[in-house]
Coordinates of C-alpha atoms in Angstrom, one line a residue:
X29 CA -27.6 46.0 -6.7
X30 CA -23.7 46.8 -7.2
X31 CA -24.2 50.2 -8.9
X32 CA -23.8 52.3 -5.7
X33 CA -20.4 50.3 -4.9
X34 CA -18.7 51.4 -8.0
X35 CA -17.7 55.1 -6.9
X36 CA -16.3 53.6 -3.5
X37 CA -14.2 51.0 -5.6
X38 CA -12.9 53.8 -7.7
X39 CA -12.0 55.9 -4.6
X40 CA -10.0 53.0 -3.3
X41 CA -8.2 52.1 -6.5
X42 CA -10.0 48.7 -6.9
X43 CA -10.9 47.7 -10.4
X44 CA -14.6 46.9 -11.0
X45 CA -14.4 45.6 -14.5
X46 CA -16.0 42.4 -13.5
X47 CA -19.2 44.1 -12.8
X48 CA -19.6 44.6 -16.6
X49 CA -19.3 41.0 -17.4
X50 CA -22.6 38.9 -18.2
X51 CA -21.6 36.1 -15.8
X52 CA -19.9 35.7 -12.5
X53 CA -18.4 33.0 -10.4
X54 CA -20.1 32.7 -7.1
X55 CA -19.0 31.0 -4.0
X56 CA -21.8 29.7 -1.5
X57 CA -21.0 28.6 2.0
X58 CA -23.7 27.3 4.2
X59 CA -23.5 25.9 7.7
X60 CA -26.3 23.5 9.2
X61 CA -26.5 22.4 12.8
X62 CA -25.8 25.9 14.1
X63 CA -27.8 28.5 15.8
X64 CA -27.4 31.3 13.1
X65 CA -26.6 34.9 13.9
X66 CA -28.7 35.3 17.1
X67 CA -29.1 38.5 19.0
X68 CA -30.6 42.0 18.3
X69 CA -30.4 43.5 14.8
X70 CA -31.0 47.1 16.0
X71 CA -28.8 47.3 19.0
X72 CA -25.2 46.7 19.9
X73 CA -25.5 43.7 22.3
X74 CA -22.8 41.0 22.6
X75 CA -24.4 38.4 20.6
X76 CA -23.7 36.8 17.2
X77 CA -25.5 39.3 14.9
X78 CA -23.6 42.2 16.2
X79 CA -20.4 40.4 16.4
X80 CA -20.4 39.1 12.7
X81 CA -21.6 42.3 11.2
X82 CA -20.5 45.1 13.2
X83 CA -17.4 44.1 15.2
X84 CA -14.2 44.2 13.3
X85 CA -10.9 42.9 14.7
X86 CA -12.6 42.0 17.9
X87 CA -14.7 38.8 18.7
X88 CA -17.3 38.3 21.4
X89 CA -16.3 34.4 21.2
X90 CA -14.8 32.8 24.4
X91 CA -15.0 29.6 26.3
X92 CA -14.7 26.6 24.1
X93 CA -15.6 28.5 20.9
X94 CA -13.3 28.2 18.0
X95 CA -12.5 31.8 16.9
X96 CA -11.0 34.6 19.1
X97 CA -10.0 37.6 17.1
X98 CA -12.9 38.6 14.8
X99 CA -10.9 38.3 11.8
X100 CA -12.1 35.1 10.2
X101 CA -15.1 36.7 8.4
X102 CA -12.5 38.9 6.4
X103 CA -11.9 35.9 4.3
X104 CA -15.3 36.3 2.7
X105 CA -14.6 39.9 1.5
X106 CA -11.0 39.3 0.5
X107 CA -12.1 36.3 -1.7
X108 CA -14.3 38.7 -3.8
X109 CA -12.9 41.1 -6.5
X110 CA -15.2 43.7 -5.4
X111 CA -14.4 42.9 -1.7
X112 CA -18.2 42.2 -1.0
X113 CA -20.4 39.3 0.2
X114 CA -23.9 38.5 1.5
X115 CA -25.0 36.7 4.6
X116 CA -28.6 35.0 4.9
X117 CA -29.4 33.9 8.4
X118 CA -32.1 31.9 9.8
X119 CA -32.7 31.8 13.8
X120 CA -35.0 29.6 15.8
X121 CA -38.3 31.5 16.7
X122 CA -38.1 34.1 13.9
X123 CA -40.8 34.6 11.3
X124 CA -38.3 34.6 8.6
X125 CA -34.7 34.8 7.6
X126 CA -32.6 37.9 7.5
X127 CA -30.5 39.1 4.6
X128 CA -27.6 41.6 4.6
X129 CA -24.6 42.5 2.4
X130 CA -21.2 44.1 3.4
X131 CA -18.2 45.4 1.3
X132 CA -14.9 45.8 3.2
X133 CA -12.6 48.4 1.5
X134 CA -10.5 51.1 3.3
X135 CA -11.3 54.5 4.9
X136 CA -11.7 56.8 1.9
X137 CA -13.2 59.9 0.4
X138 CA -15.6 60.8 -2.2
X139 CA -15.6 64.5 -2.8
X140 CA -15.8 66.1 0.5
X141 CA -17.7 63.1 2.2
X142 CA -15.4 60.7 4.4
X143 CA -16.5 57.0 4.3
X144 CA -15.5 54.3 6.8
X145 CA -13.9 51.1 5.4
X146 CA -17.1 49.0 5.9
X147 CA -20.1 49.6 3.9
X148 CA -23.4 47.8 4.0
X149 CA -26.2 46.5 1.8
X150 CA -29.3 46.8 3.9
X151 CA -33.1 47.9 4.0
X152 CA -33.2 51.0 6.4
X153 CA -31.8 52.4 9.7
X154 CA -32.9 51.6 13.0
X155 CA -34.8 54.2 15.2
X156 CA -32.8 53.7 18.5
X157 CA -29.0 53.5 17.5
X158 CA -29.4 54.3 13.8
X159 CA -27.9 50.9 12.8
X160 CA -28.3 49.3 9.3
X161 CA -31.1 46.8 9.6
X162 CA -31.2 43.5 7.6
X163 CA -33.6 42.8 4.7
X164 CA -36.6 40.9 5.7
X165 CA -38.9 41.2 2.6
X166 CA -39.9 37.6 1.5
X167 CA -39.9 38.4 -2.3
X168 CA -36.3 40.1 -2.2
X169 CA -34.9 37.0 -0.1
X170 CA -36.7 34.5 -2.7
X171 CA -34.8 36.4 -5.6
X172 CA -31.6 36.2 -3.6
X173 CA -31.9 32.5 -3.2
X174 CA -32.8 32.0 -7.1
X175 CA -29.7 34.0 -8.0
X176 CA -27.2 32.5 -5.6
X177 CA -28.8 28.9 -5.3
X178 CA -28.7 29.3 -1.6
X179 CA -30.7 26.2 -0.2
X180 CA -31.6 27.4 3.2
X181 CA -35.2 28.0 4.1
X182 CA -36.0 28.1 7.8
X183 CA -33.1 25.9 9.1
X184 CA -31.0 27.8 11.7
X185 CA -27.6 28.8 10.6
X186 CA -25.9 31.0 8.2
X187 CA -25.4 31.0 4.4
X188 CA -22.7 33.3 2.8
X189 CA -22.6 34.2 -0.9
X190 CA -19.3 35.6 -2.3
X191 CA -19.8 37.4 -5.6
X192 CA -17.2 37.9 -8.4
X193 CA -15.0 35.2 -6.7
X194 CA -11.2 35.4 -7.4
X195 CA -10.0 33.1 -9.9
X196 CA -7.4 31.4 -7.7
X197 CA -10.1 30.1 -5.5
X198 CA -11.1 26.7 -6.9
X199 CA -13.0 23.6 -5.7
X200 CA -9.6 21.6 -5.7
X201 CA -8.0 24.2 -3.4
X202 CA -11.0 24.2 -1.1
X203 CA -11.0 20.5 -0.9
X204 CA -7.2 20.5 0.1
X205 CA -7.9 23.2 2.6
X206 CA -10.6 21.1 4.3
X207 CA -8.5 17.9 4.3
X208 CA -5.6 19.9 5.8
X209 CA -7.3 22.0 8.4
X210 CA -10.3 19.9 9.3
X211 CA -9.1 16.1 9.2
X212 CA -9.4 15.7 13.0
X213 CA -13.2 16.8 13.4
X214 CA -14.1 15.1 10.2
X215 CA -12.5 11.6 11.1
X216 CA -13.9 11.8 14.6
X217 CA -17.4 12.3 13.1
X218 CA -18.0 15.7 14.4
X219 CA -18.0 17.5 11.0
X220 CA -19.3 16.8 7.5
X221 CA -18.3 19.2 4.4
X222 CA -19.6 19.2 0.9
X223 CA -17.5 21.0 -1.7
X224 CA -19.4 21.0 -4.9
X225 CA -20.4 17.4 -5.4
X226 CA -17.7 16.1 -3.2
X227 CA -18.9 14.9 0.2
X228 CA -16.3 14.6 2.8
X229 CA -17.2 12.7 6.0
X230 CA -15.3 10.1 8.3
X231 CA -16.6 7.4 5.6
X232 CA -15.5 9.1 2.5
X233 CA -12.3 11.0 3.8
X234 CA -9.8 8.2 2.8
X235 CA -11.2 8.3 -0.9
X236 CA -11.1 12.0 -1.1
X237 CA -7.6 12.1 0.6
X238 CA -6.1 9.6 -1.7
X239 CA -6.8 12.2 -4.7
X240 CA -5.0 14.7 -2.6
X241 CA -2.1 12.6 -1.1
X242 CA -0.2 15.6 0.4
X243 CA -1.2 18.8 2.3
X244 CA 0.1 22.1 0.9
X245 CA 2.7 22.2 3.8
X246 CA 4.0 18.7 2.6
X247 CA 3.2 16.9 5.6
X248 CA 1.3 13.5 5.1
X249 CA -1.5 12.9 7.5
X250 CA -1.4 9.7 9.4
X251 CA -5.0 8.9 8.9
X252 CA -5.1 5.6 10.6
X253 CA -3.5 7.1 13.7
X254 CA -6.0 10.0 13.9
X255 CA -8.8 7.6 13.6
X256 CA -7.4 5.6 16.4
X257 CA -7.0 8.6 18.5
X258 CA -10.7 9.7 17.7
X259 CA -11.9 6.4 18.8
X260 CA -9.9 6.3 22.0
X261 CA -11.2 9.7 22.9
X262 CA -14.8 8.2 23.2
X263 CA -13.6 6.0 26.1
X264 CA -12.2 6.7 29.5
X265 CA -8.3 6.7 29.7
X266 CA -6.6 3.7 31.2
X267 CA -3.6 5.7 32.5
X268 CA -3.9 9.0 34.4
X269 CA -0.9 10.8 35.8
X270 CA -1.0 11.5 39.6
X271 CA -0.3 15.2 39.3
X272 CA 0.3 17.9 37.0
X273 CA 3.8 18.5 35.5
X274 CA 6.1 20.8 37.5
X275 CA 8.9 22.8 36.4
X276 CA 10.8 19.6 35.3
X277 CA 8.0 18.4 33.1
X278 CA 6.8 15.0 32.9
X279 CA 8.8 12.7 35.1
X280 CA 8.5 9.0 36.3
X281 CA 7.4 10.0 39.9
X282 CA 4.0 11.1 38.4
X283 CA 3.2 7.5 37.8
X284 CA 3.3 4.2 39.5
X285 CA 5.8 1.5 38.7
X286 CA 3.1 -0.6 37.1
X287 CA 1.9 2.5 35.1
X288 CA 5.4 2.9 34.0
X289 CA 5.8 -0.7 32.9
X290 CA 2.4 -0.7 31.0
X291 CA 3.3 2.5 29.2
X292 CA 6.8 1.3 28.1
X293 CA 5.3 -2.0 27.0
X294 CA 2.6 -0.7 25.0
X295 CA 4.7 1.7 23.1
X296 CA 7.4 -0.9 22.5
X297 CA 4.9 -3.2 21.2
X298 CA 3.5 -0.9 18.6
X299 CA 0.0 -0.2 20.4
X300 CA -1.6 3.1 21.0
X301 CA -0.5 4.7 24.2
X302 CA -2.9 7.1 26.0
X303 CA -2.1 9.0 29.0
X304 CA -4.3 11.8 30.6
X305 CA -2.2 14.5 32.1
X306 CA -3.7 16.8 34.8
X307 CA -3.3 20.6 34.2
X308 CA -3.9 23.1 36.9
X309 CA -5.1 26.5 35.8
X310 CA -6.0 29.6 37.6
X311 CA -8.4 32.5 36.5
X312 CA -7.5 36.1 37.3
X313 CA -11.3 36.7 38.3
X314 CA -11.8 33.3 39.8
X315 CA -10.4 30.2 41.6
X316 CA -8.3 27.3 40.4
X317 CA -9.6 24.9 37.6
X318 CA -8.6 21.4 37.4
X319 CA -8.4 20.3 33.7
X320 CA -6.5 18.0 31.7
X321 CA -5.0 17.1 28.2
X322 CA -4.8 13.7 26.5
X323 CA -1.5 12.5 25.1
X324 CA -1.3 10.0 22.4
X325 CA 1.8 8.0 21.3
X326 CA 2.4 5.3 18.6
X327 CA 5.8 3.8 17.4
X328 CA 6.5 4.1 13.8
X329 CA 5.8 1.1 11.5
X330 CA 8.4 0.1 8.9
X331 CA 8.5 2.9 6.2
X332 CA 6.3 5.2 8.2
X333 CA 6.9 8.8 8.8
X334 CA 6.7 10.9 12.0
X335 CA 3.6 12.8 12.5
X336 CA 2.2 15.2 15.2
X337 CA -1.3 16.4 16.0
X338 CA -2.0 19.3 18.4
X339 CA -5.8 20.0 18.8
X340 CA -7.8 22.4 20.8
X341 CA -11.3 21.1 20.6
X342 CA -12.0 20.4 17.0
X343 CA -9.4 22.9 15.9
X344 CA -6.0 21.8 14.8
X345 CA -3.0 23.8 15.7
X346 CA -0.4 23.0 13.0
X347 CA 2.5 25.3 14.1
X348 CA 2.8 23.5 17.5
X349 CA 3.8 20.3 15.7
X350 CA 7.4 21.7 15.7
X351 CA 7.7 21.0 19.4
X352 CA 7.6 17.3 18.4
X353 CA 10.0 17.6 15.6
X354 CA 12.6 15.1 15.3
X355 CA 10.8 12.5 17.4
X356 CA 10.5 9.1 15.5
X357 CA 7.0 8.4 16.4
X358 CA 3.4 9.4 15.8
X359 CA 2.2 11.6 18.6
X360 CA -1.1 13.7 19.4
X361 CA -1.8 16.3 22.1
X362 CA -5.6 16.8 22.3
X363 CA -7.2 19.4 24.7
X364 CA -11.1 18.7 24.9
X365 CA -12.0 19.8 28.5
X366 CA -13.8 23.2 28.3
X367 CA -11.4 25.1 30.6
X368 CA -8.2 24.1 28.9
X369 CA -9.9 24.7 25.6
X370 CA -10.8 28.1 26.7
X371 CA -7.2 28.7 28.1
X372 CA -5.5 27.6 24.8
X373 CA -7.9 29.6 22.7
X374 CA -6.8 32.7 24.5
X375 CA -3.2 31.9 23.8
X376 CA -3.9 31.3 20.1
X377 CA -2.8 33.6 17.4
X378 CA -5.2 35.1 14.8
X379 CA -4.4 32.3 12.2
X380 CA -4.9 29.5 14.8
X381 CA -1.7 28.1 14.0
X382 CA 0.3 28.7 17.3
X383 CA -0.1 29.3 20.9
X384 CA 1.6 32.4 22.3
X385 CA 2.6 32.2 26.0
X386 CA 2.6 36.0 26.2
X387 CA -0.7 36.6 24.5
X388 CA -2.6 39.7 25.8
X389 CA -5.9 37.7 26.3
X390 CA -4.1 35.1 28.2
X391 CA -2.4 37.5 30.5
X392 CA -5.7 39.3 31.1
X393 CA -7.7 36.5 31.9
X394 CA -5.4 33.8 33.5
X395 CA -2.5 33.6 36.1
X396 CA -1.0 30.5 34.8
X397 CA 2.6 31.0 34.2
X398 CA 4.4 28.4 32.3
X399 CA 1.4 26.3 31.4
X400 CA 1.6 26.8 27.6
X401 CA 5.2 25.6 27.7
X402 CA 4.5 22.6 29.8
X403 CA 1.5 21.6 27.4
X404 CA 3.3 22.0 24.2
X405 CA 6.4 20.1 25.5
X406 CA 4.4 17.4 27.2
X407 CA 4.2 15.2 24.0
X408 CA 8.0 15.1 23.6
X409 CA 8.7 14.6 27.3
X410 CA 6.2 11.7 27.4
X411 CA 8.1 10.0 24.5
X412 CA 11.6 10.5 26.3
X413 CA 10.1 8.7 29.3
X414 CA 8.5 5.7 27.6
X415 CA 10.8 5.2 24.7
X416 CA 13.9 4.8 26.8
X417 CA 13.8 1.0 26.7
X418 CA 13.1 0.6 23.0
X419 CA 15.6 -1.7 21.4
X420 CA 18.5 0.0 19.4
X421 CA 20.8 -1.8 17.1
X422 CA 24.2 -2.1 18.1
X423 CA 26.4 -4.1 16.1
X424 CA 29.4 -4.3 18.4
X425 CA 27.3 -4.9 21.7
X426 CA 28.5 -8.6 21.9
X427 CA 31.9 -8.4 20.1
X428 CA 33.6 -9.4 23.2
X429 CA 31.5 -12.7 23.7
X430 CA 31.4 -13.8 20.1
X431 CA 34.4 -13.2 18.0
X432 CA 36.4 -15.2 15.6
X433 CA 40.2 -14.9 14.8
X434 CA 40.9 -13.4 11.5
X435 CA 42.9 -16.0 9.5
X436 CA 44.4 -13.5 7.2
X437 CA 46.5 -12.0 10.1
X438 CA 49.8 -13.6 10.7
X439 CA 52.4 -13.4 13.4
X440 CA 55.3 -13.5 10.7
X441 CA 56.9 -10.4 9.4
X442 CA 58.0 -7.2 10.8
X443 CA 56.2 -6.1 13.9
X444 CA 53.9 -3.4 13.2
X445 CA 53.6 -0.3 15.2
X446 CA 50.8 0.0 17.6
X447 CA 48.4 2.8 16.4
X448 CA 48.0 5.9 18.6
X449 CA 45.0 5.7 20.8
X450 CA 42.0 7.7 19.5
X451 CA 41.2 10.7 21.6
X452 CA 37.6 11.2 22.2
X453 CA 36.8 15.0 21.9
X454 CA 33.5 15.8 23.6
X455 CA 31.7 18.2 21.0
X456 CA 30.6 21.4 22.2
X457 CA 26.9 21.8 23.1
X458 CA 25.1 23.8 20.6
X459 CA 23.2 26.8 22.0
X460 CA 21.3 27.6 18.8
X461 CA 19.7 24.9 16.6
X462 CA 18.1 25.8 13.1
X463 CA 15.3 23.7 11.7
X464 CA 14.1 24.2 8.3
X465 CA 10.2 23.9 7.6
X466 CA 8.2 24.4 4.5
X467 CA 8.4 28.1 3.7
X468 CA 10.4 29.1 6.6
X469 CA 12.5 28.1 9.5
X470 CA 12.5 27.5 13.3
X471 CA 15.4 28.8 15.5
X472 CA 15.2 26.9 18.7
X473 CA 17.4 26.7 21.8
X474 CA 20.0 23.9 21.9
X475 CA 21.2 22.3 25.2
X476 CA 24.0 24.8 25.3
X477 CA 21.6 27.7 25.9
X478 CA 21.1 26.5 29.5
X479 CA 24.5 28.0 30.2
X480 CA 23.6 31.4 28.9
X481 CA 23.0 34.6 31.0
X482 CA 19.7 36.1 30.0
X483 CA 18.6 38.2 28.1
X484 CA 20.9 37.7 25.2
X485 CA 20.9 38.8 21.6
X486 CA 21.2 36.7 18.6
X487 CA 22.0 38.2 15.1
X488 CA 20.0 36.2 12.3
X489 CA 20.8 36.5 8.6
X490 CA 18.5 35.0 6.1
X491 CA 18.9 34.8 2.3
X492 CA 18.0 32.5 -0.6
X493 CA 20.7 30.0 -1.6
X494 CA 22.7 30.9 -4.7
X495 CA 24.6 28.5 -7.2
X496 CA 27.8 30.7 -6.8
X497 CA 29.0 33.4 -4.4
X498 CA 27.9 34.6 -1.1
X499 CA 23.9 34.2 -1.0
X500 CA 23.8 37.1 1.7
X501 CA 25.7 39.4 -0.6
X502 CA 23.5 38.3 -3.5
X503 CA 20.3 39.0 -1.7
X504 CA 17.9 41.7 -3.0
X505 CA 15.0 43.4 -1.2
X506 CA 12.8 42.1 -3.9
X507 CA 13.6 38.6 -2.8
X508 CA 12.0 39.5 0.6
X509 CA 12.1 42.5 3.0
X510 CA 12.0 41.7 6.6
X511 CA 11.4 45.3 7.6
X512 CA 8.1 45.5 5.4
X513 CA 6.2 42.6 7.0
X514 CA 6.7 40.4 3.9
X515 CA 7.6 37.4 6.3
X516 CA 5.6 36.5 9.5
X517 CA 7.8 36.2 12.4
X518 CA 6.8 34.4 15.6
X519 CA 8.5 34.3 18.9
X520 CA 8.4 32.3 22.1
X521 CA 10.1 33.7 25.1
X522 CA 11.9 36.2 22.8
X523 CA 11.6 39.7 21.1
X524 CA 12.5 40.3 17.6
X525 CA 13.3 43.4 15.4
X526 CA 14.2 43.5 11.8
X527 CA 17.6 45.4 11.5
X528 CA 17.4 45.5 7.7
X529 CA 15.8 43.6 4.8
X530 CA 17.7 40.3 5.6
X531 CA 18.8 40.7 9.3
X532 CA 16.9 40.1 12.5
X533 CA 18.1 40.8 16.0
X534 CA 16.4 38.5 18.5
X535 CA 16.6 39.2 22.3
X536 CA 16.0 35.9 23.9
X537 CA 14.9 35.8 27.6
X538 CA 15.3 32.2 28.7
X539 CA 16.5 28.8 27.6
X540 CA 13.4 27.6 25.9
X541 CA 13.2 30.4 23.3
X542 CA 11.9 29.9 19.6
X543 CA 12.1 32.3 16.7
X544 CA 10.3 31.3 13.6
X545 CA 9.9 32.7 10.2
X546 CA 7.3 31.7 7.8
X547 CA 6.2 33.0 4.3
X548 CA 9.4 32.5 2.3
X549 CA 9.3 31.0 -1.3
X550 CA 8.8 27.3 -1.1
X551 CA 10.6 26.7 -4.3
X552 CA 14.0 28.2 -3.1
X553 CA 16.3 27.1 -0.4
X554 CA 17.0 29.2 2.6
X555 CA 20.4 30.0 4.1
X556 CA 20.5 31.0 7.6
X557 CA 23.4 32.2 9.8
X558 CA 22.6 32.8 13.4
X559 CA 25.3 34.0 15.9
X560 CA 24.9 34.9 19.6
X561 CA 26.4 38.4 20.6

């Protein structure tokens, strides 16, 4: 089966020593409750079979679908030491399943023959478009099932088999990835996952999570809060804002006096606060769309840590949680209506970790300027609105009403000089704020940035901290090199270029800019120096 692949691996400089071993570790991933790879197998239509096997770096998904970039399937080939995987799909109405394989290498040459990056394991070529056709022979498919232990017979869906699995991919890491990335759909009862003999559903999630107390990013999941949110989403909201937020964000005039009182009381008393916020969208090829998002807040219990959930449908978008950083509360922003799910999906980066207001797909399909910013800041703005009456401890608040004479003080003795009055110096508002995060940093606009003239440049120096000396002088390109793509740089309302291996030049275009760096060594401390030009 793999013999023809050896020459191609050699041409790409990829070792195939694993092919000579008597045994191999195999990863099998099967989904159920889905439709399988629907569509034509011998033509380039816009359906799932073509999109999965033949489209690379582009996706046919849209609407409320999860993916957008056509890159997720690269995980399968990159998990194999020989960069290969197999897929067995069953579709409703077919006489039997379809089996195909693919290896993802790079463009290469063998002798005088040029070969593309993607190679296929298949049965024959089609007669119309000369496309590779999947295997349908029952005996071959039965042999594949026996070798891989794939359980699918005729149930619609897709089964993936990754041979020669890389050693660093283990059951423990897969379980941790499920807990970290899919806790929301699991706790809401929309997803069930089995990893080996471990079942993860809404009933077993707590027990499994107890064995993996923290995610790889270090953020503890507020499970009870997420379950409250999931349950609340099955019911109609009690509070709905009268209008969508404008340029000033969420303000009290969007609610009645009774609603404001109810929101503040609910939050103050430690109950779950839910507010539905209207969002107006406009398609470039259509009319206006009246959509909404749901916002949830809960005050912190004693010893509880802040937590934020940003979800598009069943997909969590962890990078957006930074817009709730510093807030002492539990918060969740859930977009579930189909139009807003589609809108935010078009704004998402390939890793599904952030929304990008200037995303190409977003600008092509929507004429909704500023909506991404209003959505990502809505949770923080709601907290500022309802938390203003929460009691704060002030030990000197009643000092003028309740005071006792200090008996140790005496009128005898020399007269003491009156101390000079303290002069309050108003601190200068910071225009740049640097917030550390696991494996990186966020450079965000401070209050002082509102007084800037834009565009404006910021010089950002980054280095690992050292015991002695200047960490910037001690930096070596083997630590990291910003010019080589070692570090992922994401921006909001800003453009960024690497000046050298440790210096970034950011051009910020407005007072809500964000420059984020991710991918640094989590075991070392970062030192960041940012100065406006």
